[in-house]
Coordinates of C-alpha atoms and ligand atoms in Angstrom, one line a residue:
Chain A
M1 CA -21.8 12.1 -4.7
T2 CA -21.6 12.8 -8.4
H3 CA -21.9 9.8 -10.7
R4 CA -18.5 9.5 -12.3
P5 CA -18.1 6.3 -14.3
A6 CA -14.7 4.4 -14.3
A7 CA -13.0 4.3 -17.7
W8 CA -9.6 4.2 -19.3
H9 CA -8.0 7.5 -20.0
A10 CA -4.8 8.7 -21.6
A11 CA -2.9 10.9 -19.0
T12 CA -0.1 13.2 -19.9
V13 CA 2.4 14.2 -17.3
R14 CA 2.3 18.0 -16.8
S15 CA 4.8 18.3 -14.0
V16 CA 6.8 16.2 -11.5
S17 CA 8.3 17.5 -8.2
R18 CA 10.1 16.1 -5.1
E19 CA 7.6 15.2 -2.4
T20 CA 10.1 13.6 0.1
A21 CA 13.5 12.0 -0.2
S22 CA 11.8 8.8 -1.6
A23 CA 8.6 10.1 -3.1
R24 CA 7.5 12.2 -6.0
R25 CA 4.4 14.3 -6.8
I26 CA 3.1 13.8 -10.3
E27 CA 0.6 16.1 -11.9
F28 CA -1.3 14.7 -15.0
E29 CA -3.5 16.5 -17.5
V30 CA -6.4 14.2 -18.4
P31 CA -8.7 15.8 -21.0
T32 CA -11.4 13.1 -20.6
W33 CA -11.3 12.8 -16.8
P34 CA -14.8 13.0 -15.3
G35 CA -13.5 14.4 -12.0
N36 CA -13.3 12.4 -8.7
D37 CA -14.4 12.3 -5.1
A38 CA -11.9 12.9 -2.4
G39 CA -10.3 9.6 -1.4
A40 CA -10.8 7.8 -4.8
H41 CA -7.9 6.1 -6.5
L42 CA -7.0 5.0 -10.0
D43 CA -4.9 2.3 -11.6
V44 CA -1.8 3.2 -13.7
R45 CA -0.9 0.9 -16.5
L46 CA 2.5 0.9 -18.0
T47 CA 3.3 -1.0 -21.2
A48 CA 6.9 -2.0 -22.1
P49 CA 8.1 -1.9 -25.7
D50 CA 7.7 -5.7 -25.9
G51 CA 4.0 -5.4 -24.9
Y52 CA 4.5 -6.5 -21.2
Q53 CA 2.0 -4.6 -19.0
A54 CA 2.0 -3.8 -15.3
S55 CA -0.6 -1.9 -13.4
R56 CA -0.8 -0.6 -9.8
S57 CA -3.3 1.5 -7.8
Y58 CA -2.6 5.0 -6.6
S59 CA -4.7 7.3 -4.6
I60 CA -5.7 10.7 -6.0
A61 CA -4.5 13.7 -4.0
S62 CA -6.8 16.0 -6.0
S63 CA -10.6 16.0 -6.1
G64 CA -13.5 17.8 -7.8
D65 CA -14.3 18.5 -11.4
S66 CA -10.7 19.3 -12.5
R67 CA -9.0 17.6 -15.5
R68 CA -5.8 17.8 -13.5
V69 CA -5.0 14.7 -11.5
V70 CA -2.4 14.7 -8.8
L71 CA -0.6 11.6 -7.4
A72 CA 2.1 11.2 -4.8
V73 CA 4.1 8.0 -5.2
D74 CA 6.6 6.6 -2.8
E75 CA 9.4 4.4 -4.2
V76 CA 9.3 0.7 -3.1
P77 CA 12.9 -0.2 -3.8
G78 CA 13.2 -3.1 -6.3
G79 CA 9.5 -2.7 -7.2
E80 CA 8.2 -3.1 -10.8
V81 CA 6.3 0.2 -11.1
S82 CA 7.0 2.7 -8.4
P83 CA 10.8 3.3 -9.2
F84 CA 9.8 4.0 -12.7
L85 CA 7.2 6.6 -11.7
V86 CA 9.5 8.2 -9.1
H87 CA 12.7 8.3 -11.3
E88 CA 11.9 7.9 -15.0
L89 CA 8.6 9.5 -15.8
Q90 CA 9.0 12.9 -17.3
P91 CA 6.7 15.8 -18.3
G92 CA 5.1 15.1 -21.7
D93 CA 5.1 11.3 -21.1
Q94 CA 1.8 9.5 -21.4
V95 CA 0.5 6.6 -19.3
E96 CA -2.9 4.9 -19.3
I97 CA -5.1 5.4 -16.2
H98 CA -8.3 3.6 -15.1
G99 CA -10.6 5.5 -12.8
P100 CA -11.9 7.0 -10.8
L101 CA -12.2 4.0 -8.6
G102 CA -13.4 3.3 -5.0
A103 CA -16.8 4.7 -3.9
Y104 CA -16.2 3.2 -0.4
F105 CA -13.1 5.1 0.6
V106 CA -14.3 8.6 -0.1
W107 CA -15.5 11.5 1.9
T108 CA -18.2 14.0 0.7
P109 CA -18.9 17.3 2.4
G110 CA -22.2 18.1 4.1
D111 CA -22.2 15.5 6.8
E112 CA -22.4 16.5 10.5
R113 CA -20.3 13.7 12.0
P114 CA -16.7 14.7 12.8
V115 CA -14.0 13.1 10.7
Q116 CA -10.9 11.3 12.0
L117 CA -8.2 10.7 9.5
I118 CA -5.4 8.2 10.4
A119 CA -2.5 7.7 8.0
G120 CA 0.7 5.7 7.9
G121 CA 3.4 6.9 5.4
S122 CA 2.1 7.3 1.8
G123 CA -1.4 6.3 3.1
V124 CA -1.9 10.0 3.8
V125 CA -2.6 10.7 0.1
P126 CA -6.4 10.0 0.0
L127 CA -6.7 11.5 3.4
Y128 CA -5.0 14.7 2.3
A129 CA -7.5 14.8 -0.6
M130 CA -10.3 14.8 2.0
A131 CA -8.7 17.4 4.2
E132 CA -8.0 19.6 1.2
L133 CA -11.6 19.4 -0.1
H134 CA -13.0 20.1 3.4
D135 CA -10.8 23.2 3.6
R136 CA -11.6 24.4 0.0
E137 CA -15.4 23.9 0.4
Q138 CA -15.4 25.6 3.9
D139 CA -17.2 22.6 5.2
S140 CA -18.0 23.0 8.9
T141 CA -17.4 19.4 10.0
P142 CA -14.5 19.2 12.5
F143 CA -11.5 17.3 11.0
R144 CA -8.6 15.6 12.8
L145 CA -5.6 13.9 11.4
L146 CA -3.2 11.5 13.1
Y147 CA -0.2 10.9 10.8
S148 CA 2.4 8.2 11.5
V149 CA 5.6 8.7 9.4
R150 CA 9.3 7.9 9.7
T151 CA 10.6 11.4 10.2
P152 CA 9.3 15.0 9.8
D153 CA 11.0 15.1 6.3
D154 CA 9.1 12.0 5.2
R155 CA 5.7 13.8 5.5
F156 CA 3.7 14.0 2.3
F157 CA 1.9 17.3 1.7
A158 CA 3.7 18.7 4.8
S159 CA 3.4 22.4 4.0
E160 CA -0.2 22.1 2.7
L161 CA -1.3 20.2 5.8
E162 CA 0.4 22.9 8.0
Q163 CA -1.4 25.6 6.1
I164 CA -4.8 23.9 6.5
A165 CA -4.1 23.4 10.2
A166 CA -3.0 27.1 10.6
R167 CA -6.3 28.2 9.1
G168 CA -8.0 26.2 11.9
R169 CA -9.5 23.7 9.4
L170 CA -7.7 20.6 10.7
E171 CA -6.2 19.4 14.0
A172 CA -3.1 17.5 13.0
S173 CA -0.9 15.4 15.2
Y174 CA 2.1 13.5 14.2
V175 CA 3.8 10.3 15.4
Y176 CA 7.4 9.9 14.2
T177 CA 8.7 6.3 14.1
R178 CA 12.4 6.9 13.3
A179 CA 13.5 10.4 14.2
V180 CA 11.8 13.3 16.0
P181 CA 12.4 17.1 15.7
A182 CA 14.4 18.8 18.5
G183 CA 12.5 19.2 21.7
W184 CA 9.7 16.8 20.6
H185 CA 7.5 15.5 23.4
S186 CA 8.5 11.8 23.0
A187 CA 11.1 9.5 21.6
P188 CA 10.7 8.0 18.1
G189 CA 8.3 5.0 18.1
R190 CA 5.2 3.5 16.7
V191 CA 1.7 4.6 17.5
T192 CA 0.4 2.9 20.7
R193 CA -3.2 2.2 21.7
D194 CA -3.0 4.9 24.3
A195 CA -1.5 7.5 21.9
L196 CA -4.3 6.6 19.4
A197 CA -7.0 7.1 22.0
A198 CA -5.5 10.4 23.1
A199 CA -5.1 11.9 19.6
T200 CA -8.4 10.9 18.1
W201 CA -12.1 11.9 18.6
P202 CA -13.6 10.1 21.6
V203 CA -16.2 7.5 20.9
D204 CA -19.1 9.7 22.1
R205 CA -18.4 12.1 19.2
R206 CA -19.3 9.3 16.8
P207 CA -16.6 10.2 14.3
R208 CA -16.4 8.8 10.8
I209 CA -12.9 7.3 10.7
Y210 CA -10.7 6.7 7.6
V211 CA -7.5 4.6 8.1
C212 CA -5.0 4.2 5.3
G213 CA -1.4 3.0 4.9
P214 CA 0.7 -0.2 5.0
T215 CA -1.5 -3.3 5.7
P216 CA -0.1 -4.1 9.2
F217 CA -0.5 -0.4 10.3
V218 CA -4.1 -0.3 9.1
E219 CA -5.0 -3.6 10.7
T220 CA -3.4 -2.7 14.1
V221 CA -5.1 0.7 14.2
A222 CA -8.5 -0.7 13.1
D223 CA -8.4 -3.3 15.8
W224 CA -7.6 -0.8 18.5
L225 CA -10.3 1.5 17.3
T226 CA -12.8 -1.3 17.7
E227 CA -11.5 -2.1 21.1
L228 CA -11.8 1.5 22.1
G229 CA -15.5 1.2 21.3
H230 CA -15.9 2.8 17.9
E231 CA -18.6 1.4 15.7
P232 CA -17.0 -1.0 13.2
R233 CA -19.2 0.4 10.4
A234 CA -17.9 3.9 11.1
I235 CA -14.3 2.7 10.5
R236 CA -13.3 2.7 6.8
T237 CA -10.0 1.2 5.9
E238 CA -7.7 1.1 2.8
R239 CA -4.6 -1.2 2.8
F240 CA -1.7 -0.2 0.5
G241 CA 0.2 -3.5 1.0
G242 CA 3.7 -4.0 2.2
G243 CA 4.8 -5.2 5.6
Chain B
M1 CA 0.5 -9.5 -0.7
K2 CA -2.5 -8.8 1.5
L3 CA -4.7 -5.9 0.6
D4 CA -8.5 -5.3 0.6
G5 CA -11.4 -4.9 -1.8
N6 CA -10.4 -1.3 -2.7
A7 CA -7.4 -2.8 -4.5
I8 CA -9.5 -4.8 -7.0
A9 CA -11.9 -1.9 -7.7
G10 CA -10.2 -1.5 -11.2
P11 CA -10.4 -5.2 -12.4
L12 CA -14.0 -5.5 -11.0
A13 CA -15.0 -2.3 -12.9
E14 CA -13.8 -4.1 -16.0
V15 CA -16.1 -7.0 -15.2
F16 CA -19.2 -5.0 -14.0
G17 CA -18.7 -1.8 -16.0
R18 CA -18.8 0.4 -12.9
D19 CA -17.3 0.7 -9.4
V20 CA -18.7 -2.0 -7.1
T21 CA -16.7 -1.5 -3.9
L22 CA -20.0 -0.7 -2.2
A23 CA -21.8 -3.8 -3.5
V24 CA -22.8 -6.1 -0.7
M25 CA -21.7 -9.7 -0.9
T26 CA -23.2 -12.5 1.2
C27 CA -20.9 -15.4 2.0
S28 CA -22.2 -18.8 1.2
G29 CA -20.2 -20.3 4.1
C30 CA -21.0 -18.1 7.1
H31 CA -23.9 -16.1 5.6
E32 CA -22.4 -12.8 6.8
S33 CA -22.7 -9.8 4.5
A34 CA -20.1 -7.1 3.8
V35 CA -19.3 -4.6 1.1
I36 CA -16.6 -5.7 -1.4
A37 CA -14.2 -3.0 -0.1
R38 CA -14.1 -4.9 3.3
A39 CA -13.0 -8.2 1.8
M40 CA -9.5 -9.5 2.5
V41 CA -7.7 -9.6 -0.9
Y42 CA -4.6 -11.6 -1.6
V43 CA -2.7 -10.6 -4.8
T44 CA -0.2 -12.8 -6.5
A45 CA 1.3 -12.8 -10.0
M46 CA -1.5 -15.3 -10.9
G47 CA -4.3 -13.0 -9.9
S48 CA -6.4 -12.0 -6.8
V49 CA -8.6 -13.8 -4.3
A50 CA -11.1 -11.9 -2.2
R51 CA -11.9 -13.7 1.1
C52 CA -14.7 -13.3 3.5
P53 CA -13.7 -10.9 6.4
T54 CA -15.6 -13.2 8.8
C55 CA -14.8 -16.8 7.9
D56 CA -12.0 -16.5 5.2
R57 CA -13.9 -18.4 2.5
A58 CA -12.8 -17.5 -1.0
L59 CA -15.6 -15.2 -2.3
L60 CA -14.2 -13.8 -5.6
V61 CA -11.3 -14.9 -7.8
L62 CA -9.8 -12.7 -10.5
G63 CA -7.0 -13.8 -12.8
P64 CA -5.7 -13.5 -16.3
G65 CA -7.7 -15.5 -18.9
P66 CA -6.6 -16.4 -22.5
G67 CA -5.1 -13.5 -24.4
A68 CA -6.0 -10.1 -22.9
R69 CA -9.1 -11.5 -21.2
I70 CA -9.9 -11.4 -17.5
R71 CA -11.2 -14.6 -15.8
F72 CA -13.6 -13.9 -13.0
S73 CA -15.6 -16.3 -10.7
M74 CA -17.6 -15.9 -7.5
P75 CA -17.1 -19.3 -5.8
G76 CA -18.2 -18.3 -2.3
V77 CA -20.9 -15.6 -2.9
S78 CA -24.5 -16.6 -2.4
S79 CA -25.8 -13.2 -3.4
L80 CA -24.5 -9.8 -4.5
E81 CA -26.6 -6.6 -3.9
L82 CA -25.9 -3.6 -6.0
T83 CA -27.6 -0.2 -5.9
P84 CA -28.6 1.1 -9.4
D85 CA -27.0 4.4 -8.6
E86 CA -24.0 5.2 -6.5
P87 CA -25.2 6.6 -3.2
D88 CA -23.0 6.6 -0.1
A89 CA -24.7 3.5 1.2
A90 CA -22.5 1.5 3.6
Ligands
LIG301 C1 -6.0 1.3 -3.3 C2 -4.5 1.5 -3.3 C3 -4.0 2.8 -3.3 C4 -2.6 3.1 -3.3 N1 -2.1 4.4 -3.3 C5 -0.8 4.6 -3.3 C6 -0.3 6.0 -3.2 O1 -1.1 7.0 -3.3 N2 1.0 6.2 -3.2 C7 1.9 5.1 -3.2 O2 3.1 5.4 -3.1 N3 1.5 3.8 -3.2 C8 0.1 3.6 -3.2 N4 -0.3 2.2 -3.3 C9 0.7 1.1 -3.4 C10 1.0 0.9 -4.9 O3 -0.2 0.4 -5.5 C11 2.1 -0.2 -5.1 O4 1.9 -1.3 -4.3 C12 3.5 0.4 -4.7 O5 3.8 1.5 -5.5 C13 4.6 -0.7 -5.0 O6 4.5 -1.1 -6.4 P1 5.8 -1.6 -7.2 O7 5.3 -2.2 -8.5 O8 6.9 -0.6 -7.2 O9 6.3 -2.9 -6.3 P2 6.0 -4.5 -6.5 O10 6.8 -4.9 -7.7 O11 4.5 -4.6 -6.6 O12 6.5 -5.0 -5.2 C14 7.9 -5.2 -4.9 C15 8.1 -5.6 -3.5 O13 7.6 -4.6 -2.5 C16 6.5 -5.1 -1.7 N5 5.5 -4.1 -1.7 C17 4.5 -3.9 -2.7 N6 3.7 -2.9 -2.4 C18 4.2 -2.3 -1.3 C19 3.8 -1.2 -0.5 N7 2.7 -0.5 -0.8 N8 4.5 -0.9 0.6 C20 5.6 -1.6 0.9 N9 6.0 -2.7 0.2 C21 5.3 -3.1 -0.9 C22 6.0 -6.4 -2.4 O14 5.6 -7.3 -1.4 C23 7.2 -6.9 -3.1 O15 8.0 -7.7 -2.3 C24 -1.7 2.0 -3.2 C25 -2.2 0.7 -3.2 C26 -3.6 0.4 -3.2 C27 -4.1 -1.0 -3.1
LIG302 ZN1 -17.9 -16.1 5.5

């Protein structure tokens, strides 16, 4: 892991694009950015004309030495910060960012143990960064993703994840909680303990596990993983909040 | 709102001058140790409290101080272990 000190940086929006019906991808140019590990996050600080400040954490979808920093933000309706980032922020605008942050919830190539990624909703952002780095670096560790999301159209990085899977670099399985594609093998519904056990690496493969998403999702999944016999230390979690 | 120690990595980096999510805290209540990232963090408009994942004791408190200052205390931590570098320790 490269030493990359956390600091405040001025970030200029380079582009914005639709990620899902409720989320947006935002690409920043940050000339002073030291780069970041896959899975790290940053804090975005907004300052209103009257001086009022609000900051929130966002995971970084990009990794490596690039000065380009990619976020994917889901709108929490009525929220203080996310509606602004999703609807108002425009190319050329500047925000302050603090990072890179979070040496715990990162994955670095060169480790033998298989990796299990488990995401709920926007919680896929740091996990996508890990899968993307693993693919780009041609790392040989086997990677699996279990992604729980409302509908197929609500998937973040849907085409990127499909391409990585098509190259044989990721085994991805999806659980749809609100609506399923035609001919899907099951009705919409939440992940169950049995489905979790069936779609993830068995305990004897000793996977490193990363779980990220809404707080109740992360806690339910982490408890089940422990009950299934996974070593608690091998399970890394990141809670995004919400209920 | 309930989060975990990852969510206070930014404010803690202001205090310590670096990322400390892998620093190991020992709880003065139950004497269990855990990395900061694994603490249970409750965020309100008044600031954040990081609680022991084992016994729920308040370990760290972060809040706004006077002016633009940050107020930070460690009411439930008997020791904090930091590595000089940033290896993938935990
Ligand atoms: C380490 C970390 C990484 C994160 N990464 C991402 C990311 O990559 N993409 C992303 O979209 N979000 C991410 N989040 C969540 C993000 O920080 C904000 O919480 C979210 O954007 C809502 O902020 P807000 O100001 O719009 O809402 P607030 O004004 O903070 O909250 C409005 C209301 O919504 C509820 N609420 C707050 N946060 C959430 C939430 N996450 N889900 C559901 N309800 C919520 C609150 O309880 C409150 O009632 C991350 C959070 C953490 C801690
Ligand atoms: Zn304790």
